[in-house]
Amino acid sequence: MPHPSPTPSPTPPDWPPCGHSPTPEDPAVCRGIHVPGHTACLAHLADADRDAYLAGLTPGRDIDHRGTPFTEGLLNQLLGALRDPATAHPRFGIAWFGSATFEGNAGFGSATFEGYASFGSVTFKGDAGFGSVTFKGDARFDSATFEGNAGFGSATFEGDAGFGSATFKWDAWFESATFEGDTWFVGATFKDNARFRWATFKDNARFRWATFEGNAWFESATFEGNAWFESATFERNAGFESATFEKAASFGPLVCAGQLTLSGAMFGSPVTLSFAACHVECRRTRWSSTAEVRLRYATVDFAHAVFEYPLTIAAEQDPFVLTDGQLMAEAPLASLPDAAVRMTSLRGVDAAHLVLADVDLSSCLLIGTVHLDQIRLEGTCSFDTVPTGTHWRARRPMRFTHRRTLAEEHHWRARQPTAAPGWHAAMPDVGHVGPAQLAPVYRALRKAFEDGKYEPGAADFYYGEMEMRRHDRTQSTRAERGLLHGYWMLTGYGLRASRALGWLAAAMLVTIVLLMGFGLPKDAPKQEATGTVPPGGGRVTFEIGKDDPHNPTGNRFTGERFEEALNVTLNSVVFRSADQDLTTAGTYIEMASRLAEPVLLGLALLAVRNRVKR
């Protein structure tokens, strides 16, 4: 559907068509406007009449050649007639070329259009050269068709520039062009590469519903007004490296099937960016005000970005809604498995003002992030996990307890010679880190979760911190690592209740077996009374005592002895004495049991508490 320019065009004079009769060489009926004083267009005038008309033209003259079929030679004759001797460049007043056809290359290089320039519905069958052209009035190329290259490099548009519904079949060059008025590319189609490097848009730049079938380059472009790219479609890559957005309130929503690059871009005012793209690269971007980045499908890289105010990066669950209430079409991304947003790097970012919502952080590089303890994670921000299943190492089964992990821990563990399958290796350009660098990152994330009153979530990062301390051979002593290793084995750093309960059950079983084998006496000691009767009667004195317990012999593992050993063990767990007669060995066994088993029970209760507290 057509997308006209925002301001109305001047009303052209009546258009009497040429009506040139078809010939075998030119079968189409000519619709070119009459040359003043004649009944044919410039292309079909007699040679003498054409020469007389061109000789009467002066630089800056208004011309009207709508619908005229121009050959390359005829256009050069017209440009020569309007050439300004002072500058050696053509100079037009008001120029009407609407619906004209340029058969060969059309070179308007360095020309000046002092008035309105109309090229609406024009067809350029060869290359169109408008490099270094100056349009002092409005320039309209609405619905124009460029079948060759369109060159507007270094052109200056002092008025509005309208390219609504224009079609560029080959490269479109607008590098270093200056647009001082409204720029209108609404509904334009770029079938090959579109180049807007170093272009300057001093007013609104409108690319709504534009389609870029090739690569689009806007590197170092400057948008001083709004940058309207609503529902624009980039079927390949879109590059906005080092672009400047001074007052843009919104950018998008748009669709990019390739990589959308904003690295080095600067945003000078509050802005909302809405992208449905495969890859979004925002390295070294600068944000001078509050901003919100809303994404779908994207794998995004924010390494070394700088923002002074709150920045929110959020994943959108549903397609973007356009200003007309319609949902934005996402056909170029239909082959992707889901619309999840994946962060690949936050290295070098100051996260004090960063908010992430519903973002997948499983492959995100976080080492080097500043103030990571102040980051806000909202919604379902997910991290990677440890490998699942049972793995064998040195003929020993090994199973990892489920927990959140950092991508860098995966990279470090995957480099170890005895690494279990399932740890993800790093890409070649990521760099190597170790436990000494990972421990502070886990500590910062733990604090971020604790500050957000999400203690159970913080437990995974505490576990990761302790794991890195246990494996760090650069800052931890052997004794400290040994202590941490024991803490890990017994109770998973106070976070694995099942492990502590398992050790408690094993300790109780060992205690029972030892008591049955060595701790319970053969028979219960009998009391004995001894005393003396004084001669002649009188008071009798007796001493009551017990035999020393005898070490067991014979069958020691009977049901009765098991019940007695269980009673002693259960009382030891709660730090009580069972008042059971024991051998000397049994006394020491009970003492060890009363020391170790309550500790294991306490660690189990602590682990449960760490998982359920709020």
Coordinates of C-alpha atoms in Angstrom, one line a residue:
M1 CA 0.0 0.0 0.0
P2 CA 1.3 3.5 -0.7
H3 CA 2.8 5.6 2.0
P4 CA 2.8 9.3 1.0
S5 CA 5.0 11.9 2.5
P6 CA 3.9 13.8 5.6
T7 CA 3.5 17.2 3.9
P8 CA 1.4 17.8 0.8
S9 CA 3.2 18.3 -2.5
P10 CA 2.7 21.6 -4.4
T11 CA 0.0 21.4 -7.0
P12 CA 1.5 20.9 -10.4
P13 CA 0.0 22.5 -13.5
D14 CA -2.3 20.5 -15.8
W15 CA -0.6 17.6 -17.5
P16 CA -1.5 17.3 -21.2
P17 CA 0.1 14.0 -22.3
C18 CA 2.3 13.8 -25.3
G19 CA 0.4 11.0 -26.9
H20 CA 3.2 10.0 -29.2
S21 CA 2.0 7.2 -31.5
P22 CA 3.5 3.8 -31.0
T23 CA 6.2 2.6 -33.3
P24 CA 8.0 -0.7 -33.6
E25 CA 11.0 0.9 -31.8
D26 CA 8.8 2.5 -29.1
P27 CA 5.5 0.6 -28.8
A28 CA 4.2 2.4 -25.6
V29 CA 2.1 5.5 -25.8
C30 CA 4.1 8.4 -24.4
R31 CA 2.6 10.1 -21.4
G32 CA 5.2 12.9 -21.3
I33 CA 4.0 16.4 -20.7
H34 CA 4.1 18.9 -23.5
V35 CA 7.0 21.2 -23.8
P36 CA 5.6 24.8 -23.5
G37 CA 4.5 26.0 -26.9
H38 CA 4.6 22.6 -28.5
T39 CA 2.4 19.5 -28.7
A40 CA 5.0 16.9 -27.8
C41 CA 7.2 16.1 -24.8
L42 CA 10.9 16.8 -24.8
A43 CA 11.8 13.3 -26.0
H44 CA 9.6 13.5 -29.1
L45 CA 10.2 17.1 -30.2
A46 CA 11.7 17.7 -33.5
D47 CA 15.4 18.2 -33.3
A48 CA 15.2 21.9 -34.2
D49 CA 12.4 22.5 -31.7
R50 CA 14.3 20.7 -28.9
D51 CA 17.5 22.6 -29.6
A52 CA 15.6 25.9 -29.5
Y53 CA 13.9 24.9 -26.2
L54 CA 17.2 23.9 -24.6
A55 CA 18.9 27.0 -25.8
G56 CA 16.3 29.1 -24.1
L57 CA 16.9 27.6 -20.7
T58 CA 18.9 29.4 -18.1
P59 CA 20.3 28.1 -14.7
G60 CA 17.7 28.1 -12.0
R61 CA 14.8 27.9 -14.5
D62 CA 11.6 26.0 -13.5
I63 CA 11.1 22.9 -15.6
D64 CA 8.3 20.4 -16.0
H65 CA 9.0 17.1 -17.8
R66 CA 6.7 14.7 -16.0
G67 CA 6.2 11.4 -17.7
T68 CA 9.0 12.1 -20.2
P69 CA 11.1 9.2 -21.3
F70 CA 14.7 10.3 -20.9
T71 CA 17.7 8.7 -22.6
E72 CA 21.1 9.3 -21.1
G73 CA 22.0 11.7 -23.9
L74 CA 18.8 13.7 -23.6
L75 CA 19.3 14.1 -19.9
N76 CA 22.8 15.3 -20.4
Q77 CA 21.5 17.9 -22.9
L78 CA 19.0 19.2 -20.3
L79 CA 21.7 19.3 -17.6
G80 CA 24.0 21.1 -19.9
A81 CA 21.4 23.7 -20.7
L82 CA 20.9 24.4 -16.9
R83 CA 24.6 24.4 -16.0
D84 CA 25.7 27.4 -14.0
P85 CA 28.9 28.9 -15.4
A86 CA 29.9 30.1 -11.9
T87 CA 29.9 26.6 -10.4
A88 CA 30.0 24.4 -13.5
H89 CA 27.1 22.4 -12.0
P90 CA 23.4 22.3 -13.1
R91 CA 21.0 24.5 -11.2
F92 CA 17.2 23.9 -11.2
G93 CA 14.4 26.0 -9.9
I94 CA 11.2 23.9 -9.4
A95 CA 11.7 20.6 -11.1
W96 CA 8.9 18.3 -12.1
F97 CA 10.0 14.8 -13.2
G98 CA 7.1 12.8 -11.8
S99 CA 6.5 9.5 -13.6
A100 CA 9.4 10.1 -15.9
T101 CA 11.5 7.2 -17.1
F102 CA 15.3 7.3 -17.3
E103 CA 16.5 4.6 -19.7
G104 CA 20.2 4.8 -19.1
N105 CA 22.3 6.1 -16.2
A106 CA 20.9 9.3 -14.8
G107 CA 23.6 11.5 -13.4
F108 CA 22.6 14.6 -11.5
G109 CA 25.8 14.8 -9.6
S110 CA 26.5 18.1 -7.7
A111 CA 23.3 19.7 -9.1
T112 CA 21.3 22.2 -7.1
F113 CA 17.5 22.1 -6.8
E114 CA 16.6 25.5 -5.5
G115 CA 12.9 24.8 -5.4
Y116 CA 10.6 21.8 -5.1
A117 CA 12.0 18.7 -6.7
S118 CA 9.5 16.1 -7.8
F119 CA 10.6 12.6 -8.8
G120 CA 7.5 10.7 -7.6
S121 CA 6.8 7.4 -9.4
V122 CA 9.9 7.9 -11.5
T123 CA 11.7 4.8 -12.9
F124 CA 15.5 4.8 -13.1
K125 CA 16.4 1.8 -15.3
G126 CA 20.1 2.4 -14.9
D127 CA 22.1 3.9 -12.1
A128 CA 20.7 7.1 -10.5
G129 CA 23.5 9.5 -9.5
F130 CA 22.5 12.2 -7.0
G131 CA 25.8 12.3 -5.2
S132 CA 26.6 15.8 -3.7
V133 CA 23.3 17.1 -4.9
T134 CA 21.7 19.9 -2.9
F135 CA 17.9 20.0 -2.5
K136 CA 17.0 23.4 -1.1
G137 CA 13.3 22.7 -1.2
D138 CA 11.4 19.5 -0.6
A139 CA 12.5 16.5 -2.6
R140 CA 10.0 13.8 -3.4
F141 CA 10.9 10.3 -4.7
D142 CA 7.7 8.7 -3.5
S143 CA 7.0 5.4 -5.3
A144 CA 10.1 5.8 -7.4
T145 CA 11.8 2.7 -8.7
F146 CA 15.5 2.4 -8.8
E147 CA 16.4 -0.5 -11.0
G148 CA 20.1 0.2 -10.8
N149 CA 22.3 1.6 -8.0
A150 CA 20.9 4.7 -6.3
G151 CA 23.6 7.1 -5.3
F152 CA 22.8 9.9 -2.9
G153 CA 26.2 10.0 -1.1
S154 CA 26.9 13.4 0.4
A155 CA 23.6 14.8 -0.8
T156 CA 22.0 17.6 1.2
F157 CA 18.2 17.7 1.7
E158 CA 17.4 21.1 3.2
G159 CA 13.7 20.5 3.1
D160 CA 11.7 17.3 3.6
A161 CA 12.9 14.2 1.8
G162 CA 10.2 11.8 0.7
F163 CA 11.0 8.2 -0.4
G164 CA 7.7 6.7 0.7
S165 CA 7.1 3.3 -1.0
A166 CA 10.2 3.7 -3.2
T167 CA 11.8 0.6 -4.4
F168 CA 15.6 0.2 -4.5
K169 CA 16.5 -2.9 -6.5
W170 CA 20.3 -2.6 -6.2
D171 CA 22.5 -0.7 -3.7
A172 CA 21.1 2.4 -2.2
W173 CA 23.9 4.9 -1.2
F174 CA 23.1 7.6 1.3
E175 CA 26.5 7.8 3.0
S176 CA 27.3 11.2 4.5
A177 CA 24.0 12.5 3.3
T178 CA 22.4 15.3 5.4
F179 CA 18.6 15.4 5.9
E180 CA 17.7 18.7 7.5
G181 CA 13.9 18.3 7.3
D182 CA 11.6 15.3 7.8
T183 CA 13.0 12.1 6.1
W184 CA 10.3 9.8 4.8
F185 CA 11.2 6.2 3.9
V186 CA 7.9 4.8 5.0
G187 CA 7.1 1.6 3.2
A188 CA 10.3 1.7 1.1
T189 CA 11.8 -1.5 -0.1
F190 CA 15.6 -2.1 -0.3
K191 CA 16.2 -5.2 -2.2
D192 CA 19.9 -5.0 -1.9
N193 CA 22.3 -3.2 0.5
A194 CA 21.2 0.1 2.0
R195 CA 24.1 2.4 3.1
F196 CA 23.4 5.3 5.4
R197 CA 26.9 5.5 7.0
W198 CA 27.7 8.9 8.5
A199 CA 24.3 10.2 7.4
T200 CA 22.8 13.0 9.5
F201 CA 19.1 13.2 10.2
K202 CA 18.4 16.6 11.8
D203 CA 14.6 16.1 12.1
N204 CA 12.5 13.0 12.2
A205 CA 13.7 9.9 10.3
R206 CA 10.7 7.7 9.3
F207 CA 11.4 4.2 8.3
R208 CA 8.1 2.7 9.3
W209 CA 7.1 -0.5 7.4
A210 CA 10.4 -0.3 5.4
T211 CA 11.8 -3.6 4.2
F212 CA 15.6 -4.2 4.0
E213 CA 16.2 -7.4 2.0
G214 CA 20.0 -6.9 2.0
N215 CA 22.3 -5.6 4.7
A216 CA 21.5 -2.1 6.1
W217 CA 24.4 0.0 7.4
F218 CA 23.7 3.1 9.6
E219 CA 27.2 3.2 11.2
S220 CA 28.1 6.6 12.7
A221 CA 24.7 8.0 11.6
T222 CA 23.3 10.8 13.7
F223 CA 19.6 11.0 14.6
E224 CA 18.9 14.4 16.1
G225 CA 15.1 13.8 16.1
N226 CA 13.0 10.8 16.4
A227 CA 14.0 7.6 14.7
W228 CA 10.9 5.8 13.6
F229 CA 11.5 2.2 12.6
E230 CA 8.2 0.8 13.7
S231 CA 7.5 -2.5 11.9
A232 CA 10.6 -2.2 9.8
T233 CA 11.9 -5.5 8.6
F234 CA 15.6 -6.3 8.2
E235 CA 15.9 -9.7 6.5
R236 CA 19.7 -9.8 6.9
N237 CA 22.0 -7.7 9.1
A238 CA 21.4 -4.1 10.4
G239 CA 24.4 -2.1 11.6
F240 CA 24.0 1.0 13.8
E241 CA 27.6 1.0 15.2
S242 CA 28.6 4.3 16.7
A243 CA 25.2 5.8 15.8
T244 CA 24.0 8.7 17.8
F245 CA 20.3 9.0 19.0
E246 CA 20.0 12.4 20.6
K247 CA 16.3 12.7 21.2
A248 CA 14.7 9.4 20.0
A249 CA 12.0 8.4 22.4
S250 CA 11.6 5.0 20.8
F251 CA 13.4 2.7 18.4
G252 CA 11.3 0.0 17.0
P253 CA 9.6 -2.3 17.3
L254 CA 11.3 -3.9 14.4
V255 CA 12.3 -7.3 13.1
C256 CA 15.8 -8.3 12.2
A257 CA 16.5 -11.9 10.9
G258 CA 20.3 -11.4 11.2
Q259 CA 22.4 -9.4 13.6
L260 CA 21.4 -6.0 14.8
T261 CA 24.5 -4.2 15.9
L262 CA 24.4 -1.1 18.1
S263 CA 28.0 -1.3 19.4
G264 CA 29.3 2.1 20.3
A265 CA 25.9 3.8 19.9
M266 CA 24.9 6.7 22.1
F267 CA 21.4 7.4 23.5
G268 CA 21.0 10.9 24.8
S269 CA 17.4 10.9 26.1
P270 CA 14.9 8.4 27.7
V271 CA 14.3 5.8 25.1
T272 CA 12.5 2.5 24.6
L273 CA 14.1 -0.1 22.2
S274 CA 11.9 -2.9 20.9
F275 CA 13.5 -5.6 18.8
A276 CA 12.6 -9.0 17.6
A277 CA 16.0 -10.2 16.3
C278 CA 18.3 -13.2 16.2
H279 CA 21.4 -11.4 17.6
V280 CA 21.7 -8.0 19.2
E281 CA 25.1 -6.6 19.9
C282 CA 25.3 -3.6 22.3
R283 CA 29.0 -3.5 23.2
R284 CA 30.3 -0.2 24.5
T285 CA 26.9 1.5 24.1
R286 CA 26.4 4.7 26.2
W287 CA 23.1 5.5 27.8
S288 CA 22.8 9.1 29.2
S289 CA 19.2 8.7 30.5
T290 CA 16.8 6.0 31.6
A291 CA 16.1 3.3 29.0
E292 CA 14.2 0.1 28.4
V293 CA 15.3 -2.6 26.0
R294 CA 12.5 -5.0 25.1
L295 CA 13.5 -8.1 23.2
R296 CA 12.2 -11.2 21.6
Y297 CA 14.2 -14.2 20.2
A298 CA 17.5 -12.3 20.7
T299 CA 20.9 -13.4 21.8
V300 CA 22.3 -10.1 23.2
D301 CA 25.8 -8.9 24.2
F302 CA 26.1 -5.9 26.5
A303 CA 29.8 -6.1 27.3
H304 CA 31.3 -2.8 28.4
A305 CA 28.1 -0.9 28.0
V306 CA 27.9 2.4 30.1
F307 CA 24.7 3.6 31.6
E308 CA 24.3 6.3 34.2
Y309 CA 20.6 5.8 34.9
P310 CA 18.4 2.7 35.3
L311 CA 18.4 0.4 32.3
T312 CA 15.9 -2.5 32.0
I313 CA 16.5 -5.4 29.7
A314 CA 13.3 -7.5 29.4
A315 CA 12.1 -10.4 27.4
E316 CA 8.7 -10.0 25.9
Q317 CA 6.5 -13.0 26.0
D318 CA 4.1 -11.9 23.3
P319 CA 4.6 -10.2 19.9
F320 CA 4.9 -6.4 20.0
V321 CA 1.8 -4.3 19.5
L322 CA 2.0 -1.5 17.0
T323 CA 0.5 1.9 17.4
D324 CA -2.4 0.9 15.2
G325 CA -3.2 -1.9 17.6
Q326 CA -2.0 -4.7 15.3
L327 CA 0.6 -7.3 16.3
M328 CA 3.9 -7.0 14.6
A329 CA 4.5 -9.7 12.0
E330 CA 7.6 -11.9 12.8
A331 CA 7.7 -14.1 9.7
P332 CA 11.5 -13.9 9.2
L333 CA 12.0 -15.4 12.7
A334 CA 9.4 -18.2 12.4
S335 CA 12.1 -20.9 12.1
L336 CA 13.5 -20.1 15.5
P337 CA 12.5 -22.6 18.3
D338 CA 11.3 -20.0 20.8
A339 CA 11.2 -16.3 21.6
A340 CA 13.5 -16.5 24.7
V341 CA 16.1 -13.8 25.2
R342 CA 19.7 -15.0 26.0
M343 CA 22.4 -12.7 27.5
T344 CA 25.9 -13.6 26.4
S345 CA 28.0 -11.0 28.2
L346 CA 27.8 -8.3 30.9
R347 CA 31.6 -8.0 31.3
G348 CA 32.7 -4.5 32.1
V349 CA 29.2 -3.3 32.9
D350 CA 28.4 -1.4 36.1
A351 CA 25.3 -3.3 37.2
A352 CA 24.2 -0.9 39.9
H353 CA 21.4 0.4 37.8
L354 CA 20.7 -2.7 35.7
V355 CA 17.4 -4.6 35.8
L356 CA 17.0 -8.0 34.0
A357 CA 13.6 -9.5 33.5
D358 CA 12.9 -13.0 32.2
V359 CA 16.3 -13.2 30.6
D360 CA 18.3 -16.5 30.1
L361 CA 21.7 -16.1 31.7
S362 CA 22.9 -19.6 31.2
S363 CA 25.7 -18.5 28.8
C364 CA 26.3 -15.0 30.2
L365 CA 29.9 -14.0 31.0
L366 CA 29.9 -12.1 34.3
I367 CA 33.5 -11.9 35.4
G368 CA 34.5 -8.2 35.3
T369 CA 31.0 -6.9 36.0
V370 CA 31.1 -4.1 38.5
H371 CA 28.6 -3.9 41.4
L372 CA 27.1 -7.2 40.5
D373 CA 25.7 -7.5 44.0
Q374 CA 23.3 -4.6 43.2
I375 CA 21.9 -6.1 40.0
R376 CA 18.1 -6.8 40.0
L377 CA 16.8 -10.0 38.6
E378 CA 13.1 -10.2 38.1
G379 CA 10.7 -12.7 36.6
T380 CA 12.2 -16.0 35.5
C381 CA 15.9 -15.2 35.0
S382 CA 17.6 -18.5 34.6
F383 CA 21.1 -19.8 34.9
D384 CA 22.9 -22.9 33.7
T385 CA 22.9 -26.0 35.8
V386 CA 25.3 -28.8 36.5
P387 CA 25.4 -31.9 34.3
T388 CA 22.6 -34.4 35.1
G389 CA 22.8 -38.1 35.5
T390 CA 25.6 -40.4 36.9
H391 CA 29.1 -40.1 35.5
W392 CA 32.1 -42.3 36.1
R393 CA 35.5 -41.1 37.0
A394 CA 38.4 -43.5 37.9
R395 CA 35.8 -46.2 38.1
R396 CA 33.9 -44.3 40.8
P397 CA 30.3 -43.1 40.2
M398 CA 29.9 -39.4 40.4
R399 CA 26.6 -37.4 40.5
F400 CA 26.2 -33.6 40.8
T401 CA 23.6 -32.1 43.0
H402 CA 21.3 -29.8 41.1
R403 CA 22.2 -26.1 41.4
R404 CA 22.5 -22.9 39.4
T405 CA 26.0 -22.4 37.9
L406 CA 27.8 -19.7 35.9
A407 CA 28.8 -20.1 32.4
E408 CA 32.5 -19.5 33.4
E409 CA 32.4 -22.4 35.8
H410 CA 31.3 -24.6 33.0
H411 CA 34.2 -23.3 30.9
W412 CA 36.7 -23.9 33.8
R413 CA 35.5 -27.4 34.6
A414 CA 35.4 -28.4 30.9
R415 CA 39.1 -27.7 30.7
Q416 CA 40.0 -30.1 33.5
P417 CA 41.5 -33.4 32.5
T418 CA 39.0 -35.4 34.4
A419 CA 36.0 -33.3 33.5
A420 CA 32.7 -35.1 33.4
P421 CA 30.6 -35.0 30.2
G422 CA 28.0 -32.1 30.2
W423 CA 30.3 -29.2 31.2
H424 CA 30.2 -26.7 28.3
A425 CA 33.5 -25.6 26.8
A426 CA 34.2 -21.9 26.1
M427 CA 34.5 -20.3 22.7
P428 CA 38.1 -19.6 21.7
D429 CA 37.9 -15.8 22.2
V430 CA 36.3 -16.0 25.7
G431 CA 39.5 -16.3 27.7
H432 CA 40.4 -18.6 30.7
V433 CA 39.4 -17.9 34.3
G434 CA 39.7 -20.0 37.4
P435 CA 38.2 -20.4 40.9
A436 CA 39.9 -17.3 42.2
Q437 CA 38.0 -15.2 39.7
L438 CA 34.7 -17.1 40.0
A439 CA 34.4 -17.0 43.8
P440 CA 33.7 -13.2 44.0
V441 CA 31.2 -13.4 41.3
Y442 CA 29.2 -16.1 43.1
R443 CA 29.5 -14.0 46.3
A444 CA 28.1 -11.0 44.6
L445 CA 25.2 -12.9 43.1
R446 CA 24.5 -14.4 46.5
K447 CA 24.3 -11.0 48.1
A448 CA 22.0 -9.7 45.3
F449 CA 19.6 -12.6 45.9
E450 CA 19.7 -12.1 49.7
D451 CA 19.1 -8.4 49.4
G452 CA 16.0 -9.3 47.3
K453 CA 14.8 -11.5 50.2
Y454 CA 15.2 -14.7 48.1
E455 CA 17.3 -16.7 50.5
P456 CA 16.7 -20.2 48.8
G457 CA 17.9 -18.8 45.5
A458 CA 21.0 -17.3 47.1
A459 CA 21.9 -20.8 48.5
D460 CA 23.0 -22.0 45.1
F461 CA 25.4 -19.2 44.7
Y462 CA 26.7 -19.7 48.2
Y463 CA 27.4 -23.3 47.2
G464 CA 29.2 -22.2 44.0
E465 CA 31.3 -19.7 46.1
M466 CA 32.3 -22.5 48.5
E467 CA 33.1 -24.8 45.6
M468 CA 35.4 -22.2 44.1
R469 CA 37.1 -21.7 47.4
R470 CA 37.6 -25.4 47.8
H471 CA 39.3 -25.7 44.4
D472 CA 41.3 -22.5 44.6
R473 CA 44.9 -23.4 45.0
T474 CA 46.2 -19.8 44.8
Q475 CA 44.5 -18.2 47.8
S476 CA 43.4 -21.0 50.0
T477 CA 45.8 -23.0 52.2
R478 CA 45.9 -26.8 52.2
A479 CA 44.4 -26.8 55.7
E480 CA 41.6 -24.5 54.6
R481 CA 40.9 -26.6 51.5
G482 CA 40.8 -29.7 53.7
L483 CA 38.3 -28.2 56.1
L484 CA 36.1 -27.1 53.2
H485 CA 36.4 -30.5 51.6
G486 CA 35.1 -32.1 54.8
Y487 CA 32.3 -29.5 55.1
W488 CA 31.4 -30.3 51.5
M489 CA 31.4 -34.1 52.1
L490 CA 29.4 -34.0 55.3
T491 CA 26.6 -31.6 54.4
G492 CA 27.2 -29.8 51.1
Y493 CA 28.3 -26.6 52.9
G494 CA 25.3 -26.7 55.1
L495 CA 22.9 -26.8 52.2
R496 CA 22.3 -30.5 51.5
A497 CA 20.1 -31.9 54.2
S498 CA 20.0 -35.3 52.5
R499 CA 23.7 -35.6 52.6
A500 CA 23.9 -34.7 56.3
L501 CA 21.0 -37.2 57.1
G502 CA 22.9 -39.8 55.1
W503 CA 26.0 -39.4 57.2
L504 CA 23.9 -39.3 60.3
A505 CA 22.3 -42.6 59.4
A506 CA 25.7 -44.1 58.6
A507 CA 27.2 -42.8 61.9
M508 CA 24.3 -44.3 63.8
L509 CA 24.7 -47.6 62.0
V510 CA 28.4 -47.7 62.8
T511 CA 27.7 -46.9 66.4
I512 CA 25.1 -49.6 66.7
V513 CA 27.5 -52.2 65.2
L514 CA 30.4 -51.1 67.4
L515 CA 28.2 -51.2 70.5
M516 CA 26.9 -54.6 69.7
G517 CA 30.4 -55.9 69.0
F518 CA 32.4 -54.2 71.7
G519 CA 30.4 -51.7 73.8
L520 CA 27.7 -53.8 75.5
P521 CA 28.9 -56.1 78.3
K522 CA 28.4 -59.9 78.2
D523 CA 25.9 -59.8 81.0
A524 CA 24.4 -57.0 83.1
P525 CA 26.7 -56.4 86.1
K526 CA 25.2 -57.7 89.3
Q527 CA 25.2 -55.8 92.5
E528 CA 27.0 -57.2 95.5
A529 CA 26.8 -56.3 99.2
T530 CA 29.8 -56.7 101.4
G531 CA 30.2 -55.8 105.1
T532 CA 31.4 -56.8 108.6
V533 CA 29.4 -57.7 111.7
P534 CA 31.1 -56.2 114.8
P535 CA 31.7 -58.6 117.7
G536 CA 29.0 -58.7 120.2
G537 CA 26.4 -57.2 117.8
G538 CA 25.7 -53.6 117.2
R539 CA 25.4 -51.6 114.0
V540 CA 26.1 -53.5 110.7
T541 CA 27.7 -51.7 107.7
F542 CA 27.4 -52.9 104.1
E543 CA 29.0 -51.6 100.8
I544 CA 26.9 -52.0 97.6
G545 CA 28.9 -52.3 94.4
K546 CA 28.8 -53.8 90.9
D547 CA 31.1 -56.1 89.1
D548 CA 33.0 -54.6 86.3
P549 CA 31.3 -55.1 82.9
H550 CA 32.8 -58.1 81.1
N551 CA 33.7 -57.9 77.4
P552 CA 31.2 -59.8 75.3
T553 CA 31.9 -63.3 74.0
G554 CA 30.1 -65.6 71.8
N555 CA 27.2 -64.4 69.6
R556 CA 27.1 -60.7 70.0
F557 CA 24.6 -59.7 67.3
T558 CA 21.3 -60.7 68.8
G559 CA 18.0 -58.9 68.8
E560 CA 18.3 -58.0 72.4
R561 CA 21.7 -56.5 72.0
F562 CA 20.6 -54.6 68.9
E563 CA 17.7 -53.0 70.9
E564 CA 20.1 -51.9 73.7
A565 CA 22.6 -50.5 71.2
L566 CA 19.8 -48.7 69.3
N567 CA 18.6 -47.1 72.6
V568 CA 22.1 -45.9 73.4
T569 CA 22.6 -44.5 69.8
L570 CA 19.3 -42.7 69.7
N571 CA 20.0 -41.0 73.0
S572 CA 23.4 -40.0 71.8
V573 CA 21.8 -38.2 68.8
V574 CA 19.9 -35.9 71.1
F575 CA 22.9 -35.6 73.4
R576 CA 21.5 -37.7 76.2
S577 CA 22.8 -40.6 78.2
A578 CA 21.0 -43.9 78.0
D579 CA 22.0 -45.0 81.5
Q580 CA 23.2 -48.3 79.9
D581 CA 26.0 -50.3 81.4
L582 CA 28.9 -50.3 78.8
T583 CA 32.3 -51.7 78.5
T584 CA 35.3 -49.4 78.5
A585 CA 35.3 -49.4 74.7
G586 CA 31.5 -48.8 74.7
T587 CA 32.0 -45.7 76.9
Y588 CA 34.3 -44.2 74.4
I589 CA 32.1 -45.2 71.5
E590 CA 29.1 -43.5 73.2
M591 CA 31.2 -40.3 73.8
A592 CA 32.2 -40.2 70.1
S593 CA 28.6 -40.7 69.1
R594 CA 27.3 -38.0 71.5
L595 CA 29.8 -35.6 69.9
A596 CA 29.4 -36.4 66.2
E597 CA 25.7 -37.3 65.7
P598 CA 24.1 -34.2 67.2
V599 CA 26.4 -32.1 65.0
L600 CA 25.2 -34.0 61.9
L601 CA 21.6 -33.6 63.0
G602 CA 22.1 -29.9 63.5
L603 CA 23.7 -29.6 60.0
A604 CA 20.7 -31.3 58.5
L605 CA 18.3 -29.0 60.2
L606 CA 20.4 -26.0 59.1
A607 CA 20.3 -27.2 55.5
V608 CA 16.5 -27.4 55.7
R609 CA 16.3 -24.0 57.2
N610 CA 18.5 -22.5 54.4
R611 CA 16.2 -23.9 51.8
V612 CA 12.9 -22.7 53.3
K613 CA 13.6 -19.4 55.0
R614 CA 12.4 -16.2 53.6

